[in-house]
mmCIF file with all atom_site columns, C-alpha atoms in Angstrom:
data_model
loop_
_atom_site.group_PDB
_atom_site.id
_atom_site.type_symbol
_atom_site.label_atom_id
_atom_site.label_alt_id
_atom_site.label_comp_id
_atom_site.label_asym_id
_atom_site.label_entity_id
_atom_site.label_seq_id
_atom_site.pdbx_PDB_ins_code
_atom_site.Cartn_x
_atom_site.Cartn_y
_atom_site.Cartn_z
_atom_site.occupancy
_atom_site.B_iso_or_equiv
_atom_site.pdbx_formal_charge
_atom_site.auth_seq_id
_atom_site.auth_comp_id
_atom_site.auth_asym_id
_atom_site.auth_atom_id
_atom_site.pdbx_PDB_model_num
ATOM 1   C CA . UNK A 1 1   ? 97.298  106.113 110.942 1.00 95.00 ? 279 UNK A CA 1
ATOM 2   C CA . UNK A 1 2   ? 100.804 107.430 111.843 1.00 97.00 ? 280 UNK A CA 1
ATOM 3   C CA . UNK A 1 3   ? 102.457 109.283 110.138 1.00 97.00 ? 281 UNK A CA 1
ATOM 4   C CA . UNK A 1 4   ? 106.036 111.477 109.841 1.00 97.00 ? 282 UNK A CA 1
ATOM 5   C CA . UNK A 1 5   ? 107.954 113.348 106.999 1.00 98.00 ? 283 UNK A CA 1
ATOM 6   C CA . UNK A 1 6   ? 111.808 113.632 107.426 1.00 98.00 ? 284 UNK A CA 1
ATOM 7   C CA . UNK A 1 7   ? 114.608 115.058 105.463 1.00 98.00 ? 285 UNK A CA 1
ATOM 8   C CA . UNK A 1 8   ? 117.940 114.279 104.650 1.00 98.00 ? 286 UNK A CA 1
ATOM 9   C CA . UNK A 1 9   ? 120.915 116.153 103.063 1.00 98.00 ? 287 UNK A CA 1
ATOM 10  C CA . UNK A 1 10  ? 122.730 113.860 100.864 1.00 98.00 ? 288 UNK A CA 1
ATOM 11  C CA . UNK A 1 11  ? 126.259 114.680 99.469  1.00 98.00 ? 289 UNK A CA 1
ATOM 12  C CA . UNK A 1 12  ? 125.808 115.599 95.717  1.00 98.00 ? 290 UNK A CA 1
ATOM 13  C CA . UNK A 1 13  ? 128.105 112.736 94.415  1.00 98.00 ? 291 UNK A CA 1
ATOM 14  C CA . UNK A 1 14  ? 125.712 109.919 96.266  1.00 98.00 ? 292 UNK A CA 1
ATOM 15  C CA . UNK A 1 15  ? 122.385 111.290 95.373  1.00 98.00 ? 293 UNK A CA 1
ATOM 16  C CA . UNK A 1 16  ? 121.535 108.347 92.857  1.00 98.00 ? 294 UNK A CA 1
ATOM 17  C CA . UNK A 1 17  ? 122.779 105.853 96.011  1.00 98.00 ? 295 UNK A CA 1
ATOM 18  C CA . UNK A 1 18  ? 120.365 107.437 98.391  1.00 98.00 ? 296 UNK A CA 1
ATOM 19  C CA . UNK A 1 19  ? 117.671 107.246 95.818  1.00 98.00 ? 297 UNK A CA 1
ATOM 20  C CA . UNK A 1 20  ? 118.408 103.536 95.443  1.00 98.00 ? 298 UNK A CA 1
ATOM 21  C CA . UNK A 1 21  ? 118.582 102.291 99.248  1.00 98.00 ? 299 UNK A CA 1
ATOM 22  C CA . UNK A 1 22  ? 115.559 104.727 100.072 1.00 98.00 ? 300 UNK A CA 1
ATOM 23  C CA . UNK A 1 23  ? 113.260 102.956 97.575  1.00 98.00 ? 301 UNK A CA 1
ATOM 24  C CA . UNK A 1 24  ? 114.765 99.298  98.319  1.00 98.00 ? 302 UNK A CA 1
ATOM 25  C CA . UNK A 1 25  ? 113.373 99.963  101.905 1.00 98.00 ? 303 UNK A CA 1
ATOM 26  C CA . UNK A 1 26  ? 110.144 101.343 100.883 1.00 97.00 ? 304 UNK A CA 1
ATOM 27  C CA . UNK A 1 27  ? 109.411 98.353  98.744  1.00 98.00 ? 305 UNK A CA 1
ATOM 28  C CA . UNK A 1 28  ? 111.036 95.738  101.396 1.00 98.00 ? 306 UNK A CA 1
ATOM 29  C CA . UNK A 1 29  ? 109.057 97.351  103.686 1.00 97.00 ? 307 UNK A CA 1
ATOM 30  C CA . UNK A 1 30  ? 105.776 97.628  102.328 1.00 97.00 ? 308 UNK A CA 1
ATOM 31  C CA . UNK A 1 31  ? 105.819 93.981  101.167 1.00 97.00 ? 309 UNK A CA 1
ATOM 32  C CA . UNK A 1 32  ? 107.188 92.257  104.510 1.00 97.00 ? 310 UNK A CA 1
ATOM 33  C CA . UNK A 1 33  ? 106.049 94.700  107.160 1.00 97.00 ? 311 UNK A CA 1
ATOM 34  C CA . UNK A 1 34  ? 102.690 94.236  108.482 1.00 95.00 ? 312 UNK A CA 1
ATOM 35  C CA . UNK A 1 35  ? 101.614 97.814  108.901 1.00 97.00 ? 313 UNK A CA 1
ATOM 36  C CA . UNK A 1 36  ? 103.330 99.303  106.590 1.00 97.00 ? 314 UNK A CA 1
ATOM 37  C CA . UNK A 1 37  ? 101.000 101.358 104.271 1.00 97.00 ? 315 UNK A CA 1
ATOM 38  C CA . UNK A 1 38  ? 102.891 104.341 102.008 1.00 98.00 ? 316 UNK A CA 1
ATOM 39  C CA . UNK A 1 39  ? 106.621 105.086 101.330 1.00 97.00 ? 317 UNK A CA 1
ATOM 40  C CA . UNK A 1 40  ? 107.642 107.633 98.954  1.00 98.00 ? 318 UNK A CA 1
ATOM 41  C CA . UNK A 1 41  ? 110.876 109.401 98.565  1.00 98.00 ? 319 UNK A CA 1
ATOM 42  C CA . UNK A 1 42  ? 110.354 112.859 97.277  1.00 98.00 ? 320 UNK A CA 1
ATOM 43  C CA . UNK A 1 43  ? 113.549 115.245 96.104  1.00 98.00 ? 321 UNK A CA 1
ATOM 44  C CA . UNK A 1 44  ? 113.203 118.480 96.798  1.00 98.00 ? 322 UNK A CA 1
ATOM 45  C CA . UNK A 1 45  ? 112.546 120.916 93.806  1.00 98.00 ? 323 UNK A CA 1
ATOM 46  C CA . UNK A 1 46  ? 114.610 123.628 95.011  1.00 98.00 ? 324 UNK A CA 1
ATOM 47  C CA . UNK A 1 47  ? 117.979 121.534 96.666  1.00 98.00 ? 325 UNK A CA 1
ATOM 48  C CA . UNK A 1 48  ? 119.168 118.499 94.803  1.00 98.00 ? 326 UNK A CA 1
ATOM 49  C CA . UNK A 1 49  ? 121.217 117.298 97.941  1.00 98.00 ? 327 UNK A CA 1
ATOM 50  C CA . UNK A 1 50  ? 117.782 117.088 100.073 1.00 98.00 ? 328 UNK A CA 1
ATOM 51  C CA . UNK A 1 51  ? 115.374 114.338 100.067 1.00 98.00 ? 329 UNK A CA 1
ATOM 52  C CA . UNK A 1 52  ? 112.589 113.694 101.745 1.00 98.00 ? 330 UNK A CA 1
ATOM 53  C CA . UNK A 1 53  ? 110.899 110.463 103.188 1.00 98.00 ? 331 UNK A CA 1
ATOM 54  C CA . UNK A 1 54  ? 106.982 110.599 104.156 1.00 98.00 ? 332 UNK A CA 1
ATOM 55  C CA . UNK A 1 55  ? 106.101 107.558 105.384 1.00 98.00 ? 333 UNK A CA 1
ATOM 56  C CA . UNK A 1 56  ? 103.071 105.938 106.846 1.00 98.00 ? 334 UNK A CA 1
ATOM 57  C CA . UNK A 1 57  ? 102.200 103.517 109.198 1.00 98.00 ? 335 UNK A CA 1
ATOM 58  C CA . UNK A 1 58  ? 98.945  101.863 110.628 1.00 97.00 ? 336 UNK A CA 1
ATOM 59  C CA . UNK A 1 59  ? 99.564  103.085 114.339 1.00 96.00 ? 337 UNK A CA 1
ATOM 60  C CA . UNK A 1 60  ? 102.720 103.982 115.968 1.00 96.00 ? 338 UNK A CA 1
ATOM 61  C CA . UNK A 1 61  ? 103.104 100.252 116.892 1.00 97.00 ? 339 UNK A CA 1
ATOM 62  C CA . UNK A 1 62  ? 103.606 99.448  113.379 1.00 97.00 ? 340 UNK A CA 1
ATOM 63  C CA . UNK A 1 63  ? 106.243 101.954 113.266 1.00 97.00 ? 341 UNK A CA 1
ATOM 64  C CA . UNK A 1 64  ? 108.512 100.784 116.302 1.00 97.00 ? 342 UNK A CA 1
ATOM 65  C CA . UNK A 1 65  ? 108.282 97.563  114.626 1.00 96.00 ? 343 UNK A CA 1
ATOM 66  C CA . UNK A 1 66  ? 109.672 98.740  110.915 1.00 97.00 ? 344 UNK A CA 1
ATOM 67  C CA . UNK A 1 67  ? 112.309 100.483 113.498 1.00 96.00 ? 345 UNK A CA 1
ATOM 68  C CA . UNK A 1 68  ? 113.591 97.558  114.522 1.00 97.00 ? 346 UNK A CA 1
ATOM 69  C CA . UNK A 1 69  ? 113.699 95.424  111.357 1.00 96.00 ? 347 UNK A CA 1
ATOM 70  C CA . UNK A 1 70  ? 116.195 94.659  108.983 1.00 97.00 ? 348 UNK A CA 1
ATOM 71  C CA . UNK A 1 71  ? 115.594 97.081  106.398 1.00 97.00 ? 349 UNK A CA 1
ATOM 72  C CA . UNK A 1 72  ? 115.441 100.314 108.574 1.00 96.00 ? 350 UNK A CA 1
ATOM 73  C CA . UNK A 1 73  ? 118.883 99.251  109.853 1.00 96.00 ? 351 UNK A CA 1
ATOM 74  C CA . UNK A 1 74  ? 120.042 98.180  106.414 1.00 97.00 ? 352 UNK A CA 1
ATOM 75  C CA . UNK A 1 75  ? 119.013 101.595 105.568 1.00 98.00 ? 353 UNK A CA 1
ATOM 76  C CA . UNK A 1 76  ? 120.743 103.683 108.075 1.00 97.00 ? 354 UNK A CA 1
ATOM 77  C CA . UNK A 1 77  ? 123.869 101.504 107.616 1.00 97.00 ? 355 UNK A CA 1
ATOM 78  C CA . UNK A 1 78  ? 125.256 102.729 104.248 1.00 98.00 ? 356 UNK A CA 1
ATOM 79  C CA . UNK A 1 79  ? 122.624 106.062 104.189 1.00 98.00 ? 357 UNK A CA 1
ATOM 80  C CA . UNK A 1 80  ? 124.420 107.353 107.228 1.00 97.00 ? 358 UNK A CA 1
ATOM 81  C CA . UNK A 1 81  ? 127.655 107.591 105.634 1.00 98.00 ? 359 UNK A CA 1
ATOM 82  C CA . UNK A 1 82  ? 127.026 109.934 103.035 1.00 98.00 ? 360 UNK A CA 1
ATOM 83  C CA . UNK A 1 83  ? 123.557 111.574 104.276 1.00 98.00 ? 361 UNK A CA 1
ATOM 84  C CA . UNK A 1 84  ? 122.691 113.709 107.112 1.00 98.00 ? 362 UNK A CA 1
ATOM 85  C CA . UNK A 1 85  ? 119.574 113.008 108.739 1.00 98.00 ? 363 UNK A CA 1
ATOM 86  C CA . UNK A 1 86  ? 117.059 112.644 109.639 1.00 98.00 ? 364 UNK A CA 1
ATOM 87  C CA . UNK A 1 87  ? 115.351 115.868 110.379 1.00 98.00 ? 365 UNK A CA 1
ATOM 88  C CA . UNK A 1 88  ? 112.263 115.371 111.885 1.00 97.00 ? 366 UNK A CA 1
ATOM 89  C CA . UNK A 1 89  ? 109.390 117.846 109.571 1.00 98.00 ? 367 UNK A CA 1
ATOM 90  C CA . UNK A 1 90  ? 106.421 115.877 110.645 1.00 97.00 ? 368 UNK A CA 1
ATOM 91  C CA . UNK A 1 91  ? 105.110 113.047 112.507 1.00 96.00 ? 369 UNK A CA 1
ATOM 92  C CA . UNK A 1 92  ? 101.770 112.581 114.177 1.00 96.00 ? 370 UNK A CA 1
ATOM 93  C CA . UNK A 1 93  ? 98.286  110.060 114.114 1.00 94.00 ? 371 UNK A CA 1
ATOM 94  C CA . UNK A 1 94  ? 96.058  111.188 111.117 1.00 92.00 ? 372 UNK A CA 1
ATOM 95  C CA . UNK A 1 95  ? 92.793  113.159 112.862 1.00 90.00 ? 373 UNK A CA 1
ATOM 96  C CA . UNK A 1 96  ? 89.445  110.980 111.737 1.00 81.00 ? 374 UNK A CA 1
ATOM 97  C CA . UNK A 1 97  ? 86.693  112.316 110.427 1.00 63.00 ? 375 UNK A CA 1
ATOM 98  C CA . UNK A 1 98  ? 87.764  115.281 108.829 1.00 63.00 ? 376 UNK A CA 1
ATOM 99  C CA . UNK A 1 99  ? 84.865  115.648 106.572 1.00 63.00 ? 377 UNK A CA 1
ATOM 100 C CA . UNK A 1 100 ? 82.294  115.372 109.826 1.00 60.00 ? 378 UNK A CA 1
ATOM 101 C CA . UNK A 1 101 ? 84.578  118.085 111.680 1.00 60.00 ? 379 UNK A CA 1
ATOM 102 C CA . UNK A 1 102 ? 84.753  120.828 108.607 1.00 61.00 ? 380 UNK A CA 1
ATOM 103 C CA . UNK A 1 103 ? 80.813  120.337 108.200 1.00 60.00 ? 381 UNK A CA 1
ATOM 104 C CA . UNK A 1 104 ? 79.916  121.359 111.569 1.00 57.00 ? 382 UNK A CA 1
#
């Protein structure tokens, strides 16, 4: 699985807006993107202008392809013009096995 976590610093007067378009993609995309397996928006407990997205997707493939869809774009077209971001925190393939490593 791939995986990423990213932040964004919203501006304090749009933070209900970002909420909204953020989980509109998450559910567009989980129910129309093959691939697609866990969006969650998370605020941050400390800074009510940052949110974060954590996001995973069956391979990298699956990624590229929510990328280029309608709903990432829809996204970035009205988040980008009150939110900065993304800031990359986290993205990499989930390591198998973890269970079999930590017992040898």
């Amino acid at each position: 699985m791939y995986q990423f976590l990213v932040s964004f610093t919203v501006q304090p007067d749009r933070r209900d807006d970002f909420v909204r378009v953020a989980c509109k993609t998450g559910v567009d995309s989980l129910a129309n993107e093959p691939g697609s397996i866990r969006f969650e928006v998370i605020a941050d407990e400390e800074n009510p202008d940052v949110f974060y997205l954590n996001e995973v997707y069956a391979d990298v493939d699956a990624f590229n392809t929510h990328a280029q869809g309608p709903y990432f774009g829809a996204f970035f077209a009205e988040a980008s013009t009150y939110a900065e971001g993304p800031v990359w925190l986290m993205k990499g393939n989930l390591v198998d096995d973890v269970d079999d490593r930590a017992a040898v």
